[in-house]
PDB file of C-alpha atoms in Angstrom:
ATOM      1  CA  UNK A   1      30.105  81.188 -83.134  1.00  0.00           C
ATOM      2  CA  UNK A   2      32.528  78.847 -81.646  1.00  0.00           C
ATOM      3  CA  UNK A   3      36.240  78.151 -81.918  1.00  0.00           C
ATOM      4  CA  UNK A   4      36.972  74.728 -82.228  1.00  0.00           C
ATOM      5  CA  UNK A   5      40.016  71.890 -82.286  1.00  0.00           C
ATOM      6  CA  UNK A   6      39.045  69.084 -84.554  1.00  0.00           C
ATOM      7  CA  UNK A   7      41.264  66.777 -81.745  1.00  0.00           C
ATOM      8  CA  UNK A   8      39.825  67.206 -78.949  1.00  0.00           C
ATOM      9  CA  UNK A   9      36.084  68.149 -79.989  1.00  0.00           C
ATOM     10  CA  UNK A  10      33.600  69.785 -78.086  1.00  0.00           C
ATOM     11  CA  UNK A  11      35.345  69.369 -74.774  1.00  0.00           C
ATOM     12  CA  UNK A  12      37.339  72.258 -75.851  1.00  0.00           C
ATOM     13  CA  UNK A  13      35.031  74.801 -78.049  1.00  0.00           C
ATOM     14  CA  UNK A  14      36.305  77.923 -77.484  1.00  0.00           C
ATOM     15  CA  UNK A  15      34.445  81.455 -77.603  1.00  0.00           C
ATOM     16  CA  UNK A  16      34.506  85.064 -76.908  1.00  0.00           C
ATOM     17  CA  UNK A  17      33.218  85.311 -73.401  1.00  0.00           C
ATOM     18  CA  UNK A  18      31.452  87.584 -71.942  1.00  0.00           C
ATOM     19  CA  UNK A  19      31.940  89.916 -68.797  1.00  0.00           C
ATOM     20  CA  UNK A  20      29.487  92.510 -67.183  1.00  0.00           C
ATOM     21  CA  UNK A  21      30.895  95.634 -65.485  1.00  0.00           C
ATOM     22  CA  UNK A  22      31.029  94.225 -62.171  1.00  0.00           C
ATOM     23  CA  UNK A  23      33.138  91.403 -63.695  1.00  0.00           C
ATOM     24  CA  UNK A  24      30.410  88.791 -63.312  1.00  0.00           C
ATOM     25  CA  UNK A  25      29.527  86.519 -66.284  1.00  0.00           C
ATOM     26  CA  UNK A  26      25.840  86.759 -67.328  1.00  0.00           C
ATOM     27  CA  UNK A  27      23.855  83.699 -68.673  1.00  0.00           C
ATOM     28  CA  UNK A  28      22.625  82.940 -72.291  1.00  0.00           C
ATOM     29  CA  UNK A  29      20.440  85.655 -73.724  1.00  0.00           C
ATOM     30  CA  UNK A  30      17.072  84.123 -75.272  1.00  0.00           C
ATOM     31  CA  UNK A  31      15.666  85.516 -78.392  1.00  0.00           C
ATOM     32  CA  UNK A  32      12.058  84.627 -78.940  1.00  0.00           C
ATOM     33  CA  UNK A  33      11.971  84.299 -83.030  1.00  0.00           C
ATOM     34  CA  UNK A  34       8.204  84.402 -82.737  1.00  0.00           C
ATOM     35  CA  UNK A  35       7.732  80.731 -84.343  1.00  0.00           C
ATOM     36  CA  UNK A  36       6.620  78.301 -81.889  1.00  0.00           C
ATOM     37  CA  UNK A  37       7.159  77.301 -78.333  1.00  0.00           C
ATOM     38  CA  UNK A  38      11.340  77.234 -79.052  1.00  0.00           C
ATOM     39  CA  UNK A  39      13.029  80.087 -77.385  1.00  0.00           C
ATOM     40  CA  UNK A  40      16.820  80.268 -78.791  1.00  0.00           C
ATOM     41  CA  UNK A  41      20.015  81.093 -76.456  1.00  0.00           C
ATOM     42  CA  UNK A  42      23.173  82.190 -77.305  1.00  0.00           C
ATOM     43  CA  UNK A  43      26.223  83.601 -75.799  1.00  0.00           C
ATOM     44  CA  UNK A  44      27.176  84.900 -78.886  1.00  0.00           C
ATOM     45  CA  UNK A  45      29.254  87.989 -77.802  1.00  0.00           C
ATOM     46  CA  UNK A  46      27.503  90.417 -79.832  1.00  0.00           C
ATOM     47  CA  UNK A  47      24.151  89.879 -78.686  1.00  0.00           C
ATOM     48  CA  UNK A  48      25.064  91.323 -75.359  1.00  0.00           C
ATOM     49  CA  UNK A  49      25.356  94.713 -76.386  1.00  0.00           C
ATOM     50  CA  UNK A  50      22.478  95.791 -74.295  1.00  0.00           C
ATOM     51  CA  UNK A  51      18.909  95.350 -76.741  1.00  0.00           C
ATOM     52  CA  UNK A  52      18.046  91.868 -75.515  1.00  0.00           C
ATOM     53  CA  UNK A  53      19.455  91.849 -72.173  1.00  0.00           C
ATOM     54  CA  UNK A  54      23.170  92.701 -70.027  1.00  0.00           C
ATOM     55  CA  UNK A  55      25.858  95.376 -71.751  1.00  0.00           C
ATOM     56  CA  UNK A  56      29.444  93.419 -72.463  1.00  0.00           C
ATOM     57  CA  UNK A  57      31.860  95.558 -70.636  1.00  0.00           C
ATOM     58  CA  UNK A  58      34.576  93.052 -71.552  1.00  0.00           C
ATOM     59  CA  UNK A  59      35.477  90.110 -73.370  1.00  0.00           C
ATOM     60  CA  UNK A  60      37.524  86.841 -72.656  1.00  0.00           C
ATOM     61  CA  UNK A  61      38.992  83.203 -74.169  1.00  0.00           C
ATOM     62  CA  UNK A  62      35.774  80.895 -72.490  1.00  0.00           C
ATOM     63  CA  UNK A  63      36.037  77.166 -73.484  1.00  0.00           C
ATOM     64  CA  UNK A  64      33.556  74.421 -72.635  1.00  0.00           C
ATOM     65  CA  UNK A  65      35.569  72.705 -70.308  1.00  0.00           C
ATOM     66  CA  UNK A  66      35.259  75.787 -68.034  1.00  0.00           C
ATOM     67  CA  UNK A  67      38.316  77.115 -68.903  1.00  0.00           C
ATOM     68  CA  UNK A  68      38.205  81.102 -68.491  1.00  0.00           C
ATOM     69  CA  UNK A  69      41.070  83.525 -69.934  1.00  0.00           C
ATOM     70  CA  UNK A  70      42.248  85.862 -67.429  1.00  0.00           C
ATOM     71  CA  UNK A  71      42.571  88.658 -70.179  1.00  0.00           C
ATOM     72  CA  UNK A  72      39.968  91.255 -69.758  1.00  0.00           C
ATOM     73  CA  UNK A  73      39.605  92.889 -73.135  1.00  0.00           C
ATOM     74  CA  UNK A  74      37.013  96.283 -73.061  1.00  0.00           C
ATOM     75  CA  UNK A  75      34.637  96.217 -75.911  1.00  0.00           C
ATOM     76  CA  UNK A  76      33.846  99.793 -77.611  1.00  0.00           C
ATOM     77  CA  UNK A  77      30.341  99.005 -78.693  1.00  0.00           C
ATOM     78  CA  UNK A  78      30.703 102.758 -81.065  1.00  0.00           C
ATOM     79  CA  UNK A  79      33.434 100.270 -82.767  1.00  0.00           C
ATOM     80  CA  UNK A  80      31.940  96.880 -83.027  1.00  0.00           C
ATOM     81  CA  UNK A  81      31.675  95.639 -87.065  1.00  0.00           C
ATOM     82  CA  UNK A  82      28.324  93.449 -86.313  1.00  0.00           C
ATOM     83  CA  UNK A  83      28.288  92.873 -90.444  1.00  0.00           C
ATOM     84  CA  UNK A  84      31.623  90.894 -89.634  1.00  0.00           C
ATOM     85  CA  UNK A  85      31.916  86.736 -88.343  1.00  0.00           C
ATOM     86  CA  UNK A  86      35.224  87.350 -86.516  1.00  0.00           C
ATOM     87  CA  UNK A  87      35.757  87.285 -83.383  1.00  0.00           C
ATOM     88  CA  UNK A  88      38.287  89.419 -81.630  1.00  0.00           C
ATOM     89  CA  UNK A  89      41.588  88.564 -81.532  1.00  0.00           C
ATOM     90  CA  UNK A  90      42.455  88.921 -77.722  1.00  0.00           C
ATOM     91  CA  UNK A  91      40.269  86.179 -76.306  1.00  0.00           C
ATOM     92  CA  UNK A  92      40.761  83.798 -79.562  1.00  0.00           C
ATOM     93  CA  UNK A  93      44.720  83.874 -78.836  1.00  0.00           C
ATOM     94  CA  UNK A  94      44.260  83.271 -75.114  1.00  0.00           C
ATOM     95  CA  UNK A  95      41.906  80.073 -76.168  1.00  0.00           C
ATOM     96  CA  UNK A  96      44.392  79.159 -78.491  1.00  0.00           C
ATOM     97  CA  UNK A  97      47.298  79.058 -75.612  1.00  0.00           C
ATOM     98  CA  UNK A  98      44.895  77.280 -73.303  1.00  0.00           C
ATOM     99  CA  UNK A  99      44.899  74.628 -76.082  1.00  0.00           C
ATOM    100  CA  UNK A 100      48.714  74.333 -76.119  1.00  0.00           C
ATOM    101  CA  UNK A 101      48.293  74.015 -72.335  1.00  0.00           C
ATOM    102  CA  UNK A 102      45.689  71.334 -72.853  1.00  0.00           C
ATOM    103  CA  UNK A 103      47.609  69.372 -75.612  1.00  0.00           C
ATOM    104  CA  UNK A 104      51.091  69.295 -73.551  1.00  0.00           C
ATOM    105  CA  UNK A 105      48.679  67.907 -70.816  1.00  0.00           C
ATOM    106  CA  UNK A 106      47.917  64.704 -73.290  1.00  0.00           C
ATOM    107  CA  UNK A 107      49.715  61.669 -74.120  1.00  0.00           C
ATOM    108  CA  UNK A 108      52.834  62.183 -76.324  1.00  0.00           C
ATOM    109  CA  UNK A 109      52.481  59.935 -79.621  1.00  0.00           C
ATOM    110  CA  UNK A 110      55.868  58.773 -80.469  1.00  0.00           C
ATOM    111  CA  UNK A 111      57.350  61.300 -83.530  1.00  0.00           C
ATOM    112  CA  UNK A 112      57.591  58.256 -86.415  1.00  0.00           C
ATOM    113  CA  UNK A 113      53.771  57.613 -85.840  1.00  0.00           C
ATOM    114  CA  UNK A 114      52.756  61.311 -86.465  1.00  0.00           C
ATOM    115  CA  UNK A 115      54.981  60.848 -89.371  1.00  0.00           C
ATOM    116  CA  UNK A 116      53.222  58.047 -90.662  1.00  0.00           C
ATOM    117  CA  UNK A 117      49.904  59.202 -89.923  1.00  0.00           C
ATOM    118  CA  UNK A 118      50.911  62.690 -92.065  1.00  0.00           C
ATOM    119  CA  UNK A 119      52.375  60.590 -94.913  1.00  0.00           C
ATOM    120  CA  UNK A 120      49.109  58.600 -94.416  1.00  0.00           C
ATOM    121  CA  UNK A 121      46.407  61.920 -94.685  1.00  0.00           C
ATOM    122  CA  UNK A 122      48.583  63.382 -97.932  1.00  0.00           C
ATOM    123  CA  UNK A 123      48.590  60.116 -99.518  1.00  0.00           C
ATOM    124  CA  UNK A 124      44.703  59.682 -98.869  1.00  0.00           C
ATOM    125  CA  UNK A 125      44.277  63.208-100.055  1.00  0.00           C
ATOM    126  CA  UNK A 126      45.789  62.847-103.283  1.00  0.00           C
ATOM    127  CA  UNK A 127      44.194  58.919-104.112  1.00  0.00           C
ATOM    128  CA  UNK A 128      41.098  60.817-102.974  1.00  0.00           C
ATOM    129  CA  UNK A 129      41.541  63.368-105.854  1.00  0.00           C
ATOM    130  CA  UNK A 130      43.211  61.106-108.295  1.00  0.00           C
ATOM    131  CA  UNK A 131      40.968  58.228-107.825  1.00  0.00           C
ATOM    132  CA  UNK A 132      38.352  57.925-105.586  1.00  0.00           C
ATOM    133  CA  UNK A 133      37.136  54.465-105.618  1.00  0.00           C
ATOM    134  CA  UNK A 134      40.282  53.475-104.355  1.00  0.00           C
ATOM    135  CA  UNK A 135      40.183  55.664-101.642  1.00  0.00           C
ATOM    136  CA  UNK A 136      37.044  54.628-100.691  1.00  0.00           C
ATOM    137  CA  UNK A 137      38.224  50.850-100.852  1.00  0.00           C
ATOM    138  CA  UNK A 138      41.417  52.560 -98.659  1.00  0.00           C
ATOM    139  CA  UNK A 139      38.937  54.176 -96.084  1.00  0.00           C
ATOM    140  CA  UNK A 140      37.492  50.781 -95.418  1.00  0.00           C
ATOM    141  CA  UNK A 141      40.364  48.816 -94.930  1.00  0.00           C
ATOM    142  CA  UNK A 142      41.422  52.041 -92.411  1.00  0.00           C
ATOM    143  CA  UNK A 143      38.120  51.817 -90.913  1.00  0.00           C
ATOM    144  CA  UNK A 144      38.482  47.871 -90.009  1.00  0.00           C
ATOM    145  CA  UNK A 145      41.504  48.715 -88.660  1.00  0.00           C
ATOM    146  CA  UNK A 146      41.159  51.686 -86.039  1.00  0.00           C
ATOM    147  CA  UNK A 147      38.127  49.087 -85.091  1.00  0.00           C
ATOM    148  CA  UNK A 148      40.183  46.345 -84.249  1.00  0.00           C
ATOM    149  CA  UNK A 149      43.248  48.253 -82.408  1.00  0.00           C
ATOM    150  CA  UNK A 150      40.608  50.847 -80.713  1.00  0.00           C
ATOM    151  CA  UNK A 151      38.779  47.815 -79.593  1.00  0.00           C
ATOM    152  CA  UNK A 152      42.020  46.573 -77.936  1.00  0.00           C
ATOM    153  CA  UNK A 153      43.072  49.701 -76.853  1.00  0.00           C
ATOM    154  CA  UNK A 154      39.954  50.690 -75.075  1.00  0.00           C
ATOM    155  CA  UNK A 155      39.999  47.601 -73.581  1.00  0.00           C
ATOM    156  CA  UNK A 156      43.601  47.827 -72.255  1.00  0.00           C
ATOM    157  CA  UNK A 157      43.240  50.911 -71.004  1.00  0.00           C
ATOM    158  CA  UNK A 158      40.225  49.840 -68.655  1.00  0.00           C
ATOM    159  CA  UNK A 159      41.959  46.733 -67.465  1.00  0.00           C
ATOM    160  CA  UNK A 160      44.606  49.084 -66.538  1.00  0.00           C
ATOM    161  CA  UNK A 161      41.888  50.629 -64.079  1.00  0.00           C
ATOM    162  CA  UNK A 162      42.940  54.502 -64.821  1.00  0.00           C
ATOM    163  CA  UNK A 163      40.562  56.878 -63.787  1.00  0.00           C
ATOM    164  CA  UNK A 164      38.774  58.573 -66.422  1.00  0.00           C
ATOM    165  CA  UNK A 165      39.945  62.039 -65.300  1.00  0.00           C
ATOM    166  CA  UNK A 166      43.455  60.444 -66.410  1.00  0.00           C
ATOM    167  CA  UNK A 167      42.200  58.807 -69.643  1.00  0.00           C
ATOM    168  CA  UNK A 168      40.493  62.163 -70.229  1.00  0.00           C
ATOM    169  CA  UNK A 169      43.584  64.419 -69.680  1.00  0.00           C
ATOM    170  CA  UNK A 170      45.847  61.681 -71.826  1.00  0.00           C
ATOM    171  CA  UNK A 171      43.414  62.165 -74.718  1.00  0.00           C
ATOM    172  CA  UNK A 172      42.891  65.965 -74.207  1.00  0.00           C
ATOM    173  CA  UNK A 173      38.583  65.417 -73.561  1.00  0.00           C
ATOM    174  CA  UNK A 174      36.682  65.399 -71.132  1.00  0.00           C
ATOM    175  CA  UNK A 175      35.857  62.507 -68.771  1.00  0.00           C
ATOM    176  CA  UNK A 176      32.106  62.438 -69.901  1.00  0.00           C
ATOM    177  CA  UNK A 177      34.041  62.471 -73.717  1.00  0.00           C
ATOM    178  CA  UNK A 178      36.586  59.640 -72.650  1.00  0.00           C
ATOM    179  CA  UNK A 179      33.833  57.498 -71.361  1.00  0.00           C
ATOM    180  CA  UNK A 180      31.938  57.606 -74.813  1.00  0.00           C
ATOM    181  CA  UNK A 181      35.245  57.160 -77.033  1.00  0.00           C
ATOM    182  CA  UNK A 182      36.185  54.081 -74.831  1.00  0.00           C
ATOM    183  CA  UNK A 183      32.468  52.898 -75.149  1.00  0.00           C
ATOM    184  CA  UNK A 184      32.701  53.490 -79.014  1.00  0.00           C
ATOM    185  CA  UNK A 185      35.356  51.575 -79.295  1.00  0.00           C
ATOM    186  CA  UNK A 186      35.297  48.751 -76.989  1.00  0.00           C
ATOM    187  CA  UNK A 187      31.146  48.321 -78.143  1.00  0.00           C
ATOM    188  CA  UNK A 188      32.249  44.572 -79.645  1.00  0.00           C
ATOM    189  CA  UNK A 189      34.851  43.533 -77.110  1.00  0.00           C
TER     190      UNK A 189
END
């Protein structure tokens, strides 16, 4: 079970990490489901609770980007609701903080566009419900739009010559995810 931020995708999924007693962070535990040659991994927290592999000691906010909470929070395995899909609070507010860090990191859009763009997502939410085949004829005009002004962004942006650790911090990704979106984008350029 991951946390995730729609923005800045899987640069940034979040999850309850775990910690061994000596404070070292073990690697996935595999679970043979006895139906073939796949073996499955997880780091789902819960599975390291000592049956298949290391005991949790503690938990911490982990994100993909390598990102590791500070936090230590102890985990009372006497006390652990394995019936229930949350995750602890603790390390979920410390991922959640390292996003605000991330997102002051990227590049400010100016306030009357994030206006627009809100107007924008309400007014395609309600011609969605109120008549869809507009909204579908509204999606594709959208569409050929963020094509043609993502083509001429990505390209700007490269004849800039940024690195793509700053184009990556400016959008809040990755540089392996900045590459693609500027490859997406610029394809037809």
């Amino acid at each position: 079970m991951g946390w995730y931020a729609e923005e800045f995708g899987s640069s940034h999924e979040g999850r309850a990490g775990v910690l061994l007693a000596d404070g070292s962070e073990p690697g996935p535990v595999y679970l043979d489901t006895g139906s073939g040659a796949d073996i499955h991994r997880s780091t789902d927290w819960q599975l390291y609770d000592g049956r298949f592999g290391p005991l949790a000691a503690y938990l911490r906010g982990a994100c993909a980007c390598g990102w590791r909470g500070e936090r230590r929070y102890p985990v009372d395995w006497d006390e652990v609701d394995f019936d229930s899909e949350d995750d602890p609070a603790g390390p979920h507010d410390d991922w959640a903080a390292h996003m605000d860090e991330v997102e002051s990191r990227t590049v400010p859009l100016p306030v009357e566009l994030e206006e627009l763009i809100e107007r924008l997502s309400k007014g395609m939410a309600a011609l969605t419900r109120d008549s869809p085949l507009a909204a579908l004829r509204a999606v594709a005009e959208l569409e050929r739009t963020v094509e043609r002004l993502g083509r001429r962004a990505a390209f700007t942006a490269q004849a800039d010559d940024l690195s793509w650790s700053t184009i990556g911090t400016a959008l809040g990704v990755s540089e392996k995810e900045a590459r693609a979106r500027l490859a997406r984008y610029s394809r037809d350029y």
